[in-house]
Structure formats: C-alpha cells, structure tokens
Amino acid sequence: METRDLKVAGAWEGTPKKIGDDRGLFLEWFKEPAFVRAAGHTLNLAQANCSVSAAGVLRGIHFADVPPGQAKYVTCVKGAVLDVVVDIRVGSPTFGAWDSVLLDDKDRRAIYLPEGLGHAFLSLEDDSTVVYLCSSGYAPEREHGINPLDPEIGIEWPTTSRAGSALEFTLSEKDSSAPSLSEARDSGQLPRYGEVREWIDGATRRQKSVSMSDVKEFGV
C-alpha cells in the first residue's frame, strides 16, 4: 500500500495494490505493517461500522471527546464519496484546515483520521457504502458535531454526482443544526491539540510496552 500525508497533520491516504483478472480483483484494504509505518502505531480495533447513503447525503462533521476520542480508518466498497478531514484541535498549527480524499470502488483508497479530528463525507452516488474501523466504540455522550456547510471552514463540496447530475445536499436534523467551528470552540467542545498529542503518544507508549511484555512472556 502506498500512503500520502494529508494537509491535516496525522491524517493520511492509503492506496492499495489491486490484483485483477477476468474473474474480478483482490486487494488488501488494511494491512497492519503498512498502517504502522504510516501512523507510527497499531490500530486498536474496537468497532467496525457500515454506512449506506443515497447521492447527495452529507454526513458530519463528527468528532468525539479526547480521551479516548475515536480514530477511524475508512474506505468505500461501493459507489463513491468525498471523504473530508477537518483539523478541529484548538491550538493546532493548522486549526480549521481541511483536506479530502475521493473514496470509491475504482481506486479503492482509504483514509486514516487519528483521534481529535473532525470527519465528514458526501455521497456521490446512490447506495454508496462506506465501511470504517474505529479505535473506540460509539458513545453518544461523547459525540459532537460541526455544521459541514460552515463558511468559516469552507469545505468545497462537489455539486455534481458521479454520473454528472446535480446534487442536492441532504443532512440529518442533528447535522444541519450543529454549531459552527467558532461556536463549538467558544463553548469548549473542541479537543485541545496538546491534550490530543499527549493522549496519542501515551497510547502508543502503552502499545509498545504491551508488545515488549508479550515478547518477554513467550520468549520470542
């Protein structure tokens, strides 16, 4: 898998190698060694989600309190979505910045978002199916949102579908009434850059400590 860093520090895109013939194709959409090289740590898999959306459905911008936050490794197995990561970490050098990756059933790319970042996507085709691996389980009391149409962030959402027809955005009531980035910051909802870095670095150290314990226990 080839990886490419995104404009938001810590987030990256992965493009798998596809092996195909007249029967179809095969690919490894997640592989731990490649993930560790790009992220610097393993993925603590706690939950796997699947989301199916009609063309024009806009979901997000979603984020979770840190700790523990919720890191996500996302791909689209059917259809196409524009997947967006937003830096909502107060104190980050790139606070308010965003970047996007086209996830579809052609290139089969994936995107990784570590804890503390905002996530959103727009479906570009009916029945677009997104699957994502999560580092922690869903906890409603720790989940928050920012309006994906907030002009302060200025995400450049596509206005045409994969087929070239005009898109009409469809948002949930929760997402459409979500606060702006400034409102979320002023209310104290947003994660802080230093605290996020401390949590991720601490989790990485704990992972390495556990790995070394396993080596000693089994004499590897």
PDB file of C-alpha atoms in Angstrom:
ATOM      1  CA  MET A   1       0.000   0.000   0.000  1.00  0.00           C
ATOM      2  CA  GLU A   2       1.195   3.485  -0.877  1.00  0.00           C
ATOM      3  CA  THR A   3       0.459   6.251   1.620  1.00  0.00           C
ATOM      4  CA  ARG A   4       0.267  10.026   1.282  1.00  0.00           C
ATOM      5  CA  ASP A   5       0.122  12.542   4.108  1.00  0.00           C
ATOM      6  CA  LEU A   6      -2.801  14.967   4.032  1.00  0.00           C
ATOM      7  CA  LYS A   7      -2.792  18.679   4.848  1.00  0.00           C
ATOM      8  CA  VAL A   8      -4.107  17.944   8.339  1.00  0.00           C
ATOM      9  CA  ALA A   9      -1.250  16.569  10.432  1.00  0.00           C
ATOM     10  CA  GLY A  10      -1.729  12.932  11.431  1.00  0.00           C
ATOM     11  CA  ALA A  11      -4.241  12.121   8.681  1.00  0.00           C
ATOM     12  CA  TRP A  12      -3.203  10.225   5.558  1.00  0.00           C
ATOM     13  CA  GLU A  13      -4.474   8.472   2.455  1.00  0.00           C
ATOM     14  CA  GLY A  14      -3.710   4.868   1.557  1.00  0.00           C
ATOM     15  CA  THR A  15      -3.864   3.414  -1.955  1.00  0.00           C
ATOM     16  CA  PRO A  16      -3.797  -0.398  -2.106  1.00  0.00           C
ATOM     17  CA  LYS A  17      -2.257  -2.551  -4.783  1.00  0.00           C
ATOM     18  CA  LYS A  18      -5.015  -4.255  -6.772  1.00  0.00           C
ATOM     19  CA  ILE A  19      -4.577  -7.678  -8.369  1.00  0.00           C
ATOM     20  CA  GLY A  20      -7.180  -8.405 -11.023  1.00  0.00           C
ATOM     21  CA  ASP A  21      -8.070 -10.692 -13.901  1.00  0.00           C
ATOM     22  CA  ASP A  22     -11.209 -11.596 -15.842  1.00  0.00           C
ATOM     23  CA  ARG A  23     -12.752 -13.040 -12.657  1.00  0.00           C
ATOM     24  CA  GLY A  24     -12.503  -9.787 -10.689  1.00  0.00           C
ATOM     25  CA  LEU A  25      -9.879  -8.405  -8.348  1.00  0.00           C
ATOM     26  CA  PHE A  26      -8.256  -8.783  -4.940  1.00  0.00           C
ATOM     27  CA  LEU A  27      -6.742  -6.185  -2.631  1.00  0.00           C
ATOM     28  CA  GLU A  28      -5.668  -5.720   0.969  1.00  0.00           C
ATOM     29  CA  TRP A  29      -7.539  -2.624   2.143  1.00  0.00           C
ATOM     30  CA  PHE A  30      -5.945  -2.798   5.588  1.00  0.00           C
ATOM     31  CA  LYS A  31      -2.549  -4.279   6.396  1.00  0.00           C
ATOM     32  CA  GLU A  32      -1.001  -3.733   9.802  1.00  0.00           C
ATOM     33  CA  PRO A  33       2.678  -3.325   8.762  1.00  0.00           C
ATOM     34  CA  ALA A  34       1.795  -0.617   6.240  1.00  0.00           C
ATOM     35  CA  PHE A  35      -0.526   1.036   8.739  1.00  0.00           C
ATOM     36  CA  VAL A  36       2.145   1.081  11.460  1.00  0.00           C
ATOM     37  CA  ARG A  37       4.694   2.594   9.075  1.00  0.00           C
ATOM     38  CA  ALA A  38       2.302   5.440   8.246  1.00  0.00           C
ATOM     39  CA  ALA A  39       0.693   6.012  11.658  1.00  0.00           C
ATOM     40  CA  GLY A  40       3.558   5.092  13.984  1.00  0.00           C
ATOM     41  CA  HIS A  41       1.360   2.733  15.995  1.00  0.00           C
ATOM     42  CA  THR A  42      -1.114  -0.098  15.573  1.00  0.00           C
ATOM     43  CA  LEU A  43      -4.871   0.418  15.248  1.00  0.00           C
ATOM     44  CA  ASN A  44      -6.815  -0.529  18.348  1.00  0.00           C
ATOM     45  CA  LEU A  45      -9.897  -2.054  16.717  1.00  0.00           C
ATOM     46  CA  ALA A  46     -12.970  -1.670  18.929  1.00  0.00           C
ATOM     47  CA  GLN A  47     -15.796  -1.317  16.393  1.00  0.00           C
ATOM     48  CA  ALA A  48     -16.456  -1.669  12.649  1.00  0.00           C
ATOM     49  CA  ASN A  49     -19.185   0.432  11.002  1.00  0.00           C
ATOM     50  CA  CYS A  50     -21.007   0.336   7.676  1.00  0.00           C
ATOM     51  CA  SER A  51     -22.940   3.320   6.274  1.00  0.00           C
ATOM     52  CA  VAL A  52     -25.095   3.313   3.109  1.00  0.00           C
ATOM     53  CA  SER A  53     -26.106   6.667   1.609  1.00  0.00           C
ATOM     54  CA  ALA A  54     -28.110   7.998  -1.316  1.00  0.00           C
ATOM     55  CA  ALA A  55     -26.497  10.522  -3.657  1.00  0.00           C
ATOM     56  CA  GLY A  56     -26.303  13.930  -2.008  1.00  0.00           C
ATOM     57  CA  VAL A  57     -26.348  12.671   1.571  1.00  0.00           C
ATOM     58  CA  LEU A  58     -23.893  14.716   3.626  1.00  0.00           C
ATOM     59  CA  ARG A  59     -22.783  13.288   6.973  1.00  0.00           C
ATOM     60  CA  GLY A  60     -20.688  15.113   9.572  1.00  0.00           C
ATOM     61  CA  ILE A  61     -18.636  16.919  10.661  1.00  0.00           C
ATOM     62  CA  HIS A  62     -18.436  14.429  13.546  1.00  0.00           C
ATOM     63  CA  PHE A  63     -15.884  14.113  16.349  1.00  0.00           C
ATOM     64  CA  ALA A  64     -15.538  12.584  19.812  1.00  0.00           C
ATOM     65  CA  ASP A  65     -14.156  13.811  23.128  1.00  0.00           C
ATOM     66  CA  VAL A  66     -10.486  13.072  23.765  1.00  0.00           C
ATOM     67  CA  PRO A  67      -9.748  10.963  25.700  1.00  0.00           C
ATOM     68  CA  PRO A  68     -10.405   8.472  24.319  1.00  0.00           C
ATOM     69  CA  GLY A  69     -11.533  10.000  21.032  1.00  0.00           C
ATOM     70  CA  GLN A  70     -12.179   7.813  18.041  1.00  0.00           C
ATOM     71  CA  ALA A  71      -9.618   7.172  15.321  1.00  0.00           C
ATOM     72  CA  LYS A  72     -11.095   5.953  12.013  1.00  0.00           C
ATOM     73  CA  TYR A  73      -9.773   4.004   9.033  1.00  0.00           C
ATOM     74  CA  VAL A  74     -12.306   4.497   6.235  1.00  0.00           C
ATOM     75  CA  THR A  75     -12.941   3.153   2.732  1.00  0.00           C
ATOM     76  CA  CYS A  76     -15.829   2.965   0.251  1.00  0.00           C
ATOM     77  CA  VAL A  77     -16.654  -0.535  -1.015  1.00  0.00           C
ATOM     78  CA  LYS A  78     -19.480   0.520  -3.351  1.00  0.00           C
ATOM     79  CA  GLY A  79     -20.171   3.808  -5.099  1.00  0.00           C
ATOM     80  CA  ALA A  80     -18.206   6.961  -4.310  1.00  0.00           C
ATOM     81  CA  VAL A  81     -17.922   9.555  -1.554  1.00  0.00           C
ATOM     82  CA  LEU A  82     -15.811  12.625  -0.975  1.00  0.00           C
ATOM     83  CA  ASP A  83     -14.324  11.996   2.457  1.00  0.00           C
ATOM     84  CA  VAL A  84     -13.157  15.041   4.421  1.00  0.00           C
ATOM     85  CA  VAL A  85     -10.947  15.503   7.476  1.00  0.00           C
ATOM     86  CA  VAL A  86     -11.013  18.778   9.425  1.00  0.00           C
ATOM     87  CA  ASP A  87      -8.487  19.977  11.994  1.00  0.00           C
ATOM     88  CA  ILE A  88     -10.621  20.991  14.962  1.00  0.00           C
ATOM     89  CA  ARG A  89      -7.818  20.746  17.556  1.00  0.00           C
ATOM     90  CA  VAL A  90      -7.620  24.078  19.383  1.00  0.00           C
ATOM     91  CA  GLY A  91      -4.000  25.219  19.344  1.00  0.00           C
ATOM     92  CA  SER A  92      -3.039  23.189  16.280  1.00  0.00           C
ATOM     93  CA  PRO A  93      -0.868  24.997  13.705  1.00  0.00           C
ATOM     94  CA  THR A  94      -3.446  24.002  11.078  1.00  0.00           C
ATOM     95  CA  PHE A  95      -6.604  24.639  13.125  1.00  0.00           C
ATOM     96  CA  GLY A  96      -9.595  24.968  10.792  1.00  0.00           C
ATOM     97  CA  ALA A  97      -7.790  23.427   7.810  1.00  0.00           C
ATOM     98  CA  TRP A  98      -9.368  20.582   5.860  1.00  0.00           C
ATOM     99  CA  ASP A  99      -8.404  18.063   3.218  1.00  0.00           C
ATOM    100  CA  SER A 100     -10.312  15.482   1.205  1.00  0.00           C
ATOM    101  CA  VAL A 101      -9.918  12.100  -0.461  1.00  0.00           C
ATOM    102  CA  LEU A 102     -12.161  10.575  -3.116  1.00  0.00           C
ATOM    103  CA  LEU A 103     -13.090   7.126  -1.852  1.00  0.00           C
ATOM    104  CA  ASP A 104     -14.688   4.898  -4.476  1.00  0.00           C
ATOM    105  CA  ASP A 105     -14.987   1.360  -5.832  1.00  0.00           C
ATOM    106  CA  LYS A 106     -12.456   2.074  -8.568  1.00  0.00           C
ATOM    107  CA  ASP A 107      -9.234   3.206  -6.886  1.00  0.00           C
ATOM    108  CA  ARG A 108     -10.219   1.633  -3.526  1.00  0.00           C
ATOM    109  CA  ARG A 109      -8.358   4.234  -1.458  1.00  0.00           C
ATOM    110  CA  ALA A 110      -8.679   4.517   2.308  1.00  0.00           C
ATOM    111  CA  ILE A 111      -8.218   7.432   4.695  1.00  0.00           C
ATOM    112  CA  TYR A 112      -6.969   7.398   8.283  1.00  0.00           C
ATOM    113  CA  LEU A 113      -8.049  10.027  10.822  1.00  0.00           C
ATOM    114  CA  PRO A 114      -6.446   9.899  14.270  1.00  0.00           C
ATOM    115  CA  GLU A 115      -8.238  10.927  17.449  1.00  0.00           C
ATOM    116  CA  GLY A 116      -9.183  14.572  17.783  1.00  0.00           C
ATOM    117  CA  LEU A 117     -10.046  15.315  14.156  1.00  0.00           C
ATOM    118  CA  GLY A 118     -13.398  16.024  12.516  1.00  0.00           C
ATOM    119  CA  HIS A 119     -14.810  13.662   9.877  1.00  0.00           C
ATOM    120  CA  ALA A 120     -17.451  14.138   7.187  1.00  0.00           C
ATOM    121  CA  PHE A 121     -18.353  12.723   3.792  1.00  0.00           C
ATOM    122  CA  LEU A 122     -20.662  13.422   0.860  1.00  0.00           C
ATOM    123  CA  SER A 123     -22.195  10.570  -1.125  1.00  0.00           C
ATOM    124  CA  LEU A 124     -21.726  10.995  -4.885  1.00  0.00           C
ATOM    125  CA  GLU A 125     -23.858   8.016  -5.936  1.00  0.00           C
ATOM    126  CA  ASP A 126     -26.935   6.164  -4.689  1.00  0.00           C
ATOM    127  CA  ASP A 127     -26.182   3.310  -2.292  1.00  0.00           C
ATOM    128  CA  SER A 128     -22.607   4.424  -1.700  1.00  0.00           C
ATOM    129  CA  THR A 129     -21.349   2.094   1.016  1.00  0.00           C
ATOM    130  CA  VAL A 130     -18.695   3.277   3.450  1.00  0.00           C
ATOM    131  CA  VAL A 131     -17.037   0.972   5.973  1.00  0.00           C
ATOM    132  CA  TYR A 132     -14.707   2.111   8.723  1.00  0.00           C
ATOM    133  CA  LEU A 133     -12.679   0.634  11.528  1.00  0.00           C
ATOM    134  CA  CYS A 134     -12.821   2.540  14.821  1.00  0.00           C
ATOM    135  CA  SER A 135     -10.419   2.669  17.754  1.00  0.00           C
ATOM    136  CA  SER A 136     -13.251   3.045  20.277  1.00  0.00           C
ATOM    137  CA  GLY A 137     -16.936   2.222  20.404  1.00  0.00           C
ATOM    138  CA  TYR A 138     -19.805   4.632  19.848  1.00  0.00           C
ATOM    139  CA  ALA A 139     -20.643   6.648  22.968  1.00  0.00           C
ATOM    140  CA  PRO A 140     -23.447   9.208  22.396  1.00  0.00           C
ATOM    141  CA  GLU A 141     -22.482  11.314  25.402  1.00  0.00           C
ATOM    142  CA  ARG A 142     -19.003  11.892  23.937  1.00  0.00           C
ATOM    143  CA  GLU A 143     -20.092  12.553  20.341  1.00  0.00           C
ATOM    144  CA  HIS A 144     -20.329  16.070  18.872  1.00  0.00           C
ATOM    145  CA  GLY A 145     -20.757  17.783  15.523  1.00  0.00           C
ATOM    146  CA  ILE A 146     -19.939  20.881  13.496  1.00  0.00           C
ATOM    147  CA  ASN A 147     -22.050  22.080  10.582  1.00  0.00           C
ATOM    148  CA  PRO A 148     -20.431  20.753   7.374  1.00  0.00           C
ATOM    149  CA  LEU A 149     -21.597  23.860   5.486  1.00  0.00           C
ATOM    150  CA  ASP A 150     -19.912  26.262   7.914  1.00  0.00           C
ATOM    151  CA  PRO A 151     -18.439  29.026   5.695  1.00  0.00           C
ATOM    152  CA  GLU A 152     -15.616  29.577   8.184  1.00  0.00           C
ATOM    153  CA  ILE A 153     -14.255  26.124   7.328  1.00  0.00           C
ATOM    154  CA  GLY A 154     -15.233  26.497   3.680  1.00  0.00           C
ATOM    155  CA  ILE A 155     -15.243  22.892   2.534  1.00  0.00           C
ATOM    156  CA  GLU A 156     -15.590  22.770  -1.252  1.00  0.00           C
ATOM    157  CA  TRP A 157     -18.292  20.127  -1.540  1.00  0.00           C
ATOM    158  CA  PRO A 158     -18.985  18.782  -5.058  1.00  0.00           C
ATOM    159  CA  THR A 159     -22.217  19.940  -6.660  1.00  0.00           C
ATOM    160  CA  THR A 160     -22.481  17.105  -9.213  1.00  0.00           C
ATOM    161  CA  SER A 161     -22.843  13.380  -8.726  1.00  0.00           C
ATOM    162  CA  ARG A 162     -20.584  10.658 -10.047  1.00  0.00           C
ATOM    163  CA  ALA A 163     -22.856  10.475 -13.104  1.00  0.00           C
ATOM    164  CA  GLY A 164     -22.697  14.237 -13.657  1.00  0.00           C
ATOM    165  CA  SER A 165     -26.174  15.163 -12.418  1.00  0.00           C
ATOM    166  CA  ALA A 166     -26.769  17.999  -9.963  1.00  0.00           C
ATOM    167  CA  LEU A 167     -26.546  17.112  -6.289  1.00  0.00           C
ATOM    168  CA  GLU A 168     -28.986  18.344  -3.668  1.00  0.00           C
ATOM    169  CA  PHE A 169     -27.480  18.042  -0.195  1.00  0.00           C
ATOM    170  CA  THR A 170     -29.402  16.034   2.379  1.00  0.00           C
ATOM    171  CA  LEU A 171     -28.394  16.450   6.024  1.00  0.00           C
ATOM    172  CA  SER A 172     -29.796  14.997   9.214  1.00  0.00           C
ATOM    173  CA  GLU A 173     -31.536  17.430  11.554  1.00  0.00           C
ATOM    174  CA  LYS A 174     -28.660  16.978  14.001  1.00  0.00           C
ATOM    175  CA  ASP A 175     -26.008  17.855  11.415  1.00  0.00           C
ATOM    176  CA  SER A 176     -27.904  20.793   9.909  1.00  0.00           C
ATOM    177  CA  SER A 177     -28.386  22.359  13.352  1.00  0.00           C
ATOM    178  CA  ALA A 178     -24.823  21.691  14.518  1.00  0.00           C
ATOM    179  CA  PRO A 179     -22.768  24.706  15.637  1.00  0.00           C
ATOM    180  CA  SER A 180     -20.139  26.455  13.560  1.00  0.00           C
ATOM    181  CA  LEU A 181     -16.451  25.881  14.240  1.00  0.00           C
ATOM    182  CA  SER A 182     -16.223  29.139  16.211  1.00  0.00           C
ATOM    183  CA  GLU A 183     -19.327  28.334  18.248  1.00  0.00           C
ATOM    184  CA  ALA A 184     -18.012  24.867  19.102  1.00  0.00           C
ATOM    185  CA  ARG A 185     -14.656  26.356  20.092  1.00  0.00           C
ATOM    186  CA  ASP A 186     -16.202  29.071  22.249  1.00  0.00           C
ATOM    187  CA  SER A 187     -18.418  26.531  24.037  1.00  0.00           C
ATOM    188  CA  GLY A 188     -15.380  24.412  24.947  1.00  0.00           C
ATOM    189  CA  GLN A 189     -16.484  21.354  22.951  1.00  0.00           C
ATOM    190  CA  LEU A 190     -13.389  21.054  20.770  1.00  0.00           C
ATOM    191  CA  PRO A 191     -10.374  18.928  21.685  1.00  0.00           C
ATOM    192  CA  ARG A 192      -7.114  20.701  22.504  1.00  0.00           C
ATOM    193  CA  TYR A 193      -4.062  20.000  20.395  1.00  0.00           C
ATOM    194  CA  GLY A 194      -1.672  19.395  23.279  1.00  0.00           C
ATOM    195  CA  GLU A 195      -4.058  17.064  25.086  1.00  0.00           C
ATOM    196  CA  VAL A 196      -4.701  15.082  21.900  1.00  0.00           C
ATOM    197  CA  ARG A 197      -0.972  14.679  21.229  1.00  0.00           C
ATOM    198  CA  GLU A 198      -0.400  13.623  24.845  1.00  0.00           C
ATOM    199  CA  TRP A 199      -3.183  11.027  24.642  1.00  0.00           C
ATOM    200  CA  ILE A 200      -1.991   9.564  21.324  1.00  0.00           C
ATOM    201  CA  ASP A 201       1.660   9.482  22.426  1.00  0.00           C
ATOM    202  CA  GLY A 202       0.679   7.836  25.698  1.00  0.00           C
ATOM    203  CA  ALA A 203      -1.414   5.220  23.908  1.00  0.00           C
ATOM    204  CA  THR A 204       1.500   4.498  21.568  1.00  0.00           C
ATOM    205  CA  ARG A 205       3.858   4.012  24.522  1.00  0.00           C
ATOM    206  CA  ARG A 206       1.357   1.683  26.178  1.00  0.00           C
ATOM    207  CA  GLN A 207       1.071  -0.370  22.987  1.00  0.00           C
ATOM    208  CA  LYS A 208       4.852  -0.733  22.752  1.00  0.00           C
ATOM    209  CA  SER A 209       5.049  -1.694  26.416  1.00  0.00           C
ATOM    210  CA  VAL A 210       2.435  -4.409  25.942  1.00  0.00           C
ATOM    211  CA  SER A 211       4.250  -5.693  22.844  1.00  0.00           C
ATOM    212  CA  MET A 212       7.530  -5.965  24.758  1.00  0.00           C
ATOM    213  CA  SER A 213       5.737  -7.783  27.584  1.00  0.00           C
ATOM    214  CA  ASP A 214       4.429 -10.330  25.085  1.00  0.00           C
ATOM    215  CA  VAL A 215       7.932 -10.856  23.721  1.00  0.00           C
ATOM    216  CA  LYS A 216       9.329 -11.495  27.216  1.00  0.00           C
ATOM    217  CA  GLU A 217       6.422 -13.750  28.212  1.00  0.00           C
ATOM    218  CA  PHE A 218       6.664 -16.022  25.204  1.00  0.00           C
ATOM    219  CA  GLY A 219      10.428 -15.774  24.824  1.00  0.00           C
ATOM    220  CA  VAL A 220      10.272 -14.555  21.237  1.00  0.00           C
TER     221      VAL A 220
END
